[in-house]
Coordinates of C-alpha atoms and ligand atoms in Angstrom, one line a residue:
L1 CA -147.7 72.6 -106.7
L2 CA -150.8 74.0 -105.2
D3 CA -150.4 75.9 -101.9
F4 CA -152.6 73.8 -99.6
E5 CA -150.9 75.2 -96.6
L6 CA -151.9 78.8 -97.4
A7 CA -155.4 77.7 -98.3
L8 CA -155.7 75.9 -94.9
E9 CA -154.3 78.9 -93.1
K10 CA -157.0 81.1 -94.7
T11 CA -159.7 78.6 -94.1
L12 CA -158.8 78.3 -90.4
K13 CA -158.7 82.1 -90.0
R14 CA -162.3 82.3 -91.1
S15 CA -163.4 79.2 -89.1
T16 CA -164.6 80.9 -86.0
H17 CA -164.5 84.3 -84.4
F18 CA -163.5 82.8 -81.1
S19 CA -159.7 83.0 -81.0
G20 CA -159.2 80.4 -78.2
L21 CA -160.8 77.7 -80.3
R22 CA -159.2 79.0 -83.5
Q23 CA -155.8 78.6 -81.9
V24 CA -156.4 74.9 -81.1
L25 CA -157.6 74.2 -84.7
D26 CA -154.6 75.9 -86.1
Y27 CA -152.3 74.0 -83.7
A28 CA -153.8 70.7 -84.9
V29 CA -153.5 71.5 -88.6
R30 CA -150.4 73.6 -89.0
P31 CA -147.6 73.3 -89.7
P32 CA -148.9 70.4 -91.7
G33 CA -147.4 66.9 -92.0
K34 CA -146.7 65.4 -95.4
L35 CA -150.0 66.6 -96.9
F36 CA -150.0 63.1 -98.4
R37 CA -153.8 62.9 -99.2
P38 CA -154.1 66.4 -100.8
R39 CA -150.9 65.8 -102.8
L40 CA -152.1 62.4 -104.0
L41 CA -155.4 64.0 -105.1
E42 CA -153.4 66.8 -106.9
A43 CA -151.1 64.4 -108.7
L44 CA -153.9 62.1 -109.9
C45 CA -156.0 65.1 -111.1
A46 CA -153.0 66.4 -113.0
D47 CA -152.6 62.9 -114.6
L48 CA -156.3 62.8 -115.5
G49 CA -156.2 66.3 -117.0
H50 CA -158.4 67.9 -114.4
L51 CA -157.1 71.4 -113.9
N52 CA -159.8 73.2 -111.9
H53 CA -157.5 74.3 -109.0
E54 CA -160.4 75.6 -106.9
N55 CA -162.0 72.1 -106.8
I56 CA -158.7 70.5 -106.0
L57 CA -158.0 73.0 -103.2
F58 CA -161.5 72.5 -101.7
L59 CA -161.3 68.7 -101.8
G60 CA -157.7 68.6 -100.8
Q61 CA -158.4 70.8 -97.7
A62 CA -161.4 68.7 -96.9
L63 CA -159.1 65.6 -96.8
E64 CA -156.4 67.3 -94.7
L65 CA -158.9 68.8 -92.2
H66 CA -160.6 65.4 -91.9
H67 CA -157.2 63.7 -91.5
A68 CA -156.2 66.2 -88.8
Y69 CA -159.5 65.6 -86.9
T70 CA -158.8 61.8 -86.9
L71 CA -155.3 62.4 -85.5
V72 CA -156.4 64.7 -82.7
H73 CA -159.0 62.1 -81.6
D74 CA -156.7 59.2 -82.2
D75 CA -154.1 60.7 -79.8
L76 CA -156.6 61.2 -76.9
P77 CA -156.0 59.3 -73.7
C78 CA -159.2 57.2 -74.3
M79 CA -157.8 56.1 -77.7
D80 CA -154.0 55.7 -78.4
N81 CA -153.0 58.0 -75.5
D82 CA -150.1 59.6 -77.4
V83 CA -148.2 62.7 -76.1
E84 CA -146.3 63.7 -79.3
R85 CA -147.4 64.3 -82.9
R86 CA -145.3 65.9 -85.7
G87 CA -142.6 66.7 -83.2
K88 CA -144.7 68.6 -80.8
P89 CA -147.0 67.9 -77.9
T90 CA -150.4 66.4 -79.0
A91 CA -153.3 68.8 -78.9
H92 CA -154.7 67.4 -75.6
I93 CA -151.3 67.7 -73.9
Q94 CA -151.0 71.3 -75.1
Y95 CA -154.5 72.5 -74.4
G96 CA -156.3 69.8 -72.4
E97 CA -158.7 67.1 -73.3
W98 CA -162.0 68.8 -73.8
K99 CA -160.4 71.5 -76.0
A100 CA -158.8 68.8 -78.1
L101 CA -162.0 66.9 -78.4
L102 CA -164.0 69.9 -79.5
A103 CA -161.2 71.0 -81.9
G104 CA -161.4 67.6 -83.5
D105 CA -165.2 67.9 -83.8
S106 CA -164.8 71.3 -85.4
L107 CA -162.2 70.0 -87.9
L108 CA -164.6 67.2 -88.8
I109 CA -167.4 69.6 -89.6
L110 CA -165.1 72.0 -91.4
S111 CA -164.0 69.2 -93.7
F112 CA -167.6 68.7 -94.8
Q113 CA -167.9 72.5 -95.2
L114 CA -165.0 72.4 -97.6
L115 CA -166.3 69.3 -99.4
N116 CA -169.6 71.2 -100.0
K117 CA -167.8 73.9 -101.9
V118 CA -166.7 71.5 -104.7
R119 CA -168.6 72.2 -108.0
S120 CA -168.6 69.3 -110.4
P121 CA -171.0 67.2 -112.3
Q122 CA -170.2 64.3 -110.0
E123 CA -170.4 66.3 -106.8
Q124 CA -173.3 64.4 -105.3
Y125 CA -171.4 61.1 -105.8
L126 CA -168.3 62.6 -104.3
R127 CA -170.2 63.7 -101.2
K128 CA -171.8 60.3 -100.9
F129 CA -168.5 58.5 -101.1
F130 CA -166.7 60.9 -98.7
T131 CA -169.4 60.4 -96.2
W132 CA -169.5 56.6 -96.5
A133 CA -165.7 56.2 -96.5
T134 CA -165.2 58.3 -93.3
G135 CA -168.3 57.2 -91.4
P136 CA -169.4 54.2 -89.2
K137 CA -168.9 51.8 -92.1
G138 CA -165.5 53.2 -92.9
L139 CA -162.7 55.1 -91.1
I140 CA -164.6 55.2 -87.8
L141 CA -165.3 51.5 -87.8
G142 CA -161.6 51.0 -88.5
Q143 CA -160.7 53.0 -85.5
W144 CA -163.2 51.1 -83.4
L145 CA -161.8 47.7 -84.5
D146 CA -158.3 49.0 -84.0
L147 CA -159.0 49.7 -80.3
D148 CA -161.1 46.6 -79.8
H149 CA -158.0 44.4 -79.9
Q150 CA -159.3 41.4 -78.0
K151 CA -161.0 40.5 -81.2
I152 CA -157.8 40.4 -83.3
A153 CA -156.5 36.9 -84.1
H154 CA -155.6 36.9 -87.8
F155 CA -153.5 39.0 -90.1
Q156 CA -156.5 39.4 -92.4
Q157 CA -158.3 41.2 -89.6
I158 CA -155.5 43.7 -89.3
L159 CA -155.5 44.2 -93.1
R160 CA -159.2 44.9 -92.9
I161 CA -158.6 47.5 -90.2
H162 CA -155.9 49.1 -92.3
E163 CA -158.3 49.2 -95.2
L164 CA -160.9 51.0 -93.1
K165 CA -158.9 53.4 -90.9
T166 CA -156.2 54.4 -93.4
A167 CA -157.1 53.3 -97.0
R168 CA -160.6 54.8 -97.0
L169 CA -159.3 58.3 -96.9
M170 CA -156.8 57.5 -99.6
Q171 CA -159.7 56.2 -101.7
V172 CA -161.5 59.5 -101.2
A173 CA -158.4 61.1 -102.8
S174 CA -158.1 58.5 -105.6
L175 CA -161.8 58.1 -106.5
G176 CA -162.3 61.8 -105.8
A177 CA -159.7 62.7 -108.5
Y178 CA -161.7 60.5 -110.9
Y179 CA -165.0 62.1 -109.9
L180 CA -163.6 65.6 -110.4
S181 CA -162.1 64.6 -113.8
T182 CA -164.9 62.9 -115.6
T183 CA -168.4 63.6 -116.9
T184 CA -169.3 60.0 -117.4
L185 CA -168.7 57.4 -114.7
L186 CA -167.4 54.0 -115.7
L187 CA -167.7 51.2 -113.2
R188 CA -164.4 49.7 -114.4
E189 CA -162.6 52.9 -113.9
M190 CA -164.1 53.5 -110.5
K191 CA -162.9 50.1 -109.4
T192 CA -159.4 50.9 -110.7
F193 CA -159.2 54.0 -108.5
L194 CA -160.7 52.3 -105.5
R195 CA -158.0 49.5 -105.9
L196 CA -155.3 52.2 -106.2
G197 CA -156.4 54.0 -103.0
S198 CA -156.5 50.7 -101.2
D199 CA -153.0 49.6 -102.3
I200 CA -151.6 52.9 -101.3
G201 CA -153.4 53.0 -98.0
I202 CA -152.3 49.5 -97.0
C203 CA -148.7 50.1 -98.0
F204 CA -148.7 53.4 -96.2
Q205 CA -150.1 52.0 -92.9
L206 CA -147.7 49.0 -93.0
L207 CA -144.7 51.3 -93.4
D208 CA -146.1 53.4 -90.5
D209 CA -146.4 50.2 -88.4
L210 CA -142.9 49.1 -89.2
D211 CA -141.7 52.6 -88.3
D212 CA -143.6 52.5 -85.0
L213 CA -141.2 49.7 -84.0
N214 CA -138.5 52.3 -83.7
T215 CA -139.4 53.4 -80.2
E216 CA -137.5 51.7 -77.4
Q217 CA -140.6 51.2 -75.3
L218 CA -143.7 50.1 -77.2
S219 CA -147.1 50.9 -75.8
D220 CA -149.5 48.1 -74.8
H221 CA -151.8 49.1 -77.7
E222 CA -148.9 48.8 -80.2
N223 CA -148.0 45.4 -78.8
N224 CA -151.5 44.3 -79.3
I225 CA -152.1 45.6 -82.8
N226 CA -148.8 45.9 -84.7
P227 CA -149.0 43.3 -87.6
F228 CA -145.2 43.0 -87.6
L229 CA -145.3 41.7 -84.1
L230 CA -148.5 39.6 -84.3
A231 CA -147.9 38.0 -87.7
P232 CA -144.4 39.0 -89.0
E233 CA -144.4 36.5 -91.9
A234 CA -147.7 37.6 -93.2
A235 CA -146.9 41.3 -92.6
I236 CA -143.6 41.1 -94.5
R237 CA -145.3 39.2 -97.3
Q238 CA -148.0 41.8 -97.6
L239 CA -145.6 44.7 -97.6
S240 CA -143.7 43.0 -100.5
K241 CA -147.0 42.5 -102.3
S242 CA -148.1 46.1 -101.8
F243 CA -144.7 47.4 -103.1
K244 CA -145.1 45.3 -106.2
Q245 CA -148.6 46.7 -106.8
L246 CA -147.2 50.2 -106.7
V247 CA -144.2 49.8 -109.0
D248 CA -145.9 50.2 -112.3
L249 CA -148.6 52.9 -112.0
P250 CA -150.0 54.0 -115.4
Y251 CA -150.2 57.7 -114.1
P252 CA -146.7 59.3 -114.4
L253 CA -147.1 62.2 -112.0
T254 CA -148.8 60.0 -109.4
K255 CA -146.2 57.4 -109.9
K256 CA -143.5 59.9 -109.3
F257 CA -145.2 61.2 -106.2
I258 CA -145.8 57.7 -104.7
H259 CA -142.3 56.5 -105.5
H260 CA -140.8 59.5 -103.9
Y261 CA -142.8 58.9 -100.7
L262 CA -141.9 55.2 -100.7
K263 CA -138.2 55.9 -101.3
T264 CA -138.1 58.4 -98.5
S265 CA -139.9 56.1 -96.1
C266 CA -137.5 53.2 -96.9
A267 CA -134.5 55.4 -96.6
S268 CA -135.6 56.6 -93.1
L269 CA -136.3 53.0 -92.0
K270 CA -132.8 52.1 -93.1
T271 CA -131.2 54.7 -90.9
K272 CA -133.2 53.6 -87.8
H273 CA -132.2 50.2 -86.4
V274 CA -134.5 49.6 -83.4
W275 CA -137.1 47.9 -85.5
Q276 CA -134.7 45.1 -86.4
K277 CA -134.6 43.7 -82.9
Y278 CA -138.1 42.4 -83.4
F279 CA -137.3 40.0 -86.2
Q280 CA -135.6 36.6 -86.8
D281 CA -132.5 36.7 -88.9
D282 CA -134.3 35.4 -92.1
Q283 CA -137.1 38.0 -91.7
K284 CA -134.5 40.7 -91.2
I285 CA -132.8 39.7 -94.5
I286 CA -136.1 39.8 -96.4
L287 CA -137.1 43.2 -94.9
E288 CA -133.7 44.7 -95.5
K289 CA -133.8 43.6 -99.1
L290 CA -137.3 45.1 -99.4
I291 CA -136.4 48.5 -98.2
N292 CA -133.2 48.5 -100.2
T293 CA -135.1 47.8 -103.3
N294 CA -134.5 49.8 -106.4
Y295 CA -138.2 49.5 -107.4
F296 CA -138.8 53.1 -106.8
S297 CA -137.0 55.2 -109.4
A298 CA -138.5 58.7 -108.9
Ligands
IPE1 C1 -150.5 59.3 -89.9 O1 -150.7 59.8 -91.1 C2 -151.6 58.4 -89.5 C3 -151.7 57.2 -90.4 C4 -152.7 57.0 -91.1 C5 -150.6 56.3 -90.5 P1 -149.6 60.7 -91.9 O2 -148.3 59.9 -92.0 O3 -150.2 61.1 -93.2 O4 -149.4 62.0 -90.9 P2 -148.9 63.4 -91.3 O5 -150.1 64.2 -91.7 O6 -147.9 63.3 -92.4 O7 -148.3 63.9 -90.0
IPE2 C1 -154.1 56.4 -87.3 O1 -153.5 55.2 -87.1 C2 -155.2 56.3 -88.3 C3 -156.2 57.3 -88.1 C4 -156.0 58.4 -87.3 C5 -157.5 57.2 -88.8 P1 -152.4 55.0 -86.1 O2 -152.9 55.3 -84.7 O3 -151.8 53.7 -86.4 O4 -151.4 56.2 -86.5 P2 -150.3 56.9 -85.6 O5 -149.2 56.0 -85.4 O6 -151.0 57.4 -84.4 O7 -149.9 58.1 -86.5
MG3 MG1 -154.7 54.6 -83.7
MG4 MG1 -152.3 56.5 -83.1

């Protein structure tokens, strides 16, 4: 496994000579969370036979720094107003709002700095896709729609938000792995990797939504946006569909990685019981069956 954590530590050390700012950047990025996006990229690159570690480290860090920026901003009082992230106070609780805001801005710029270090025949397409996926037609629009919750009436709208706010970055990892690994671009292959990133992202966000129901007191925003509260039948059906799509992946290392993640998430959902109070008996049975599934062998 590549040492993304060490790479990030080194990158952040060089990010600015001003130690006050550097400290907030470091706080937002390290210790890292699951490193899901860089690890997804790494696994797919290994499956596709792309072994240029420098490129994977650059793009992997770009993904993680970008992810960290979205989290710092997502937690701000004007957005989700959260006080805890990764078991510690959120950046704005620890350092104050303007410092968190500027740290988020810095991480966003740093992510593009890292992206620009990638050297590959497809680098211009990679940059274009990264920019599209994270910009005002992508992740940022997803965050906008997520907060604009008066507009949400149908499950399909929530799915669209998941696609934008969460799956787009997963698609940068999946299509990015393809861009790094090939000299000729095939439309059919590109579609396959977009599809994969989308399936993973939607499944990932649904499991996160289900896990969000494990707090005793839900926030107003959560009550307004959580698909398992707004449209439980549809959300459960979609989760089941997403699981099915991820059972048989043609990439062995990626499959192992995804299955391990899904197994761990399901196991942790099983041990928490608060989420169950939100469902009818028949829904509980389907959900319990789903997370007890032996689909995921890795
Ligand atoms: C949390 O992402 C935000 C979502 C998109 C659900 P992660 O679950 O990847 O967060 P960390 O990086 O592991 O903390
Ligand atoms: C976070 O989504 C998605 C992005 C930051 C792009 P959520 O707001 O649902 O994730 P958590 O629950 O804060 O981690
Ligand atoms: Mg949010
Ligand atoms: Mg949030």
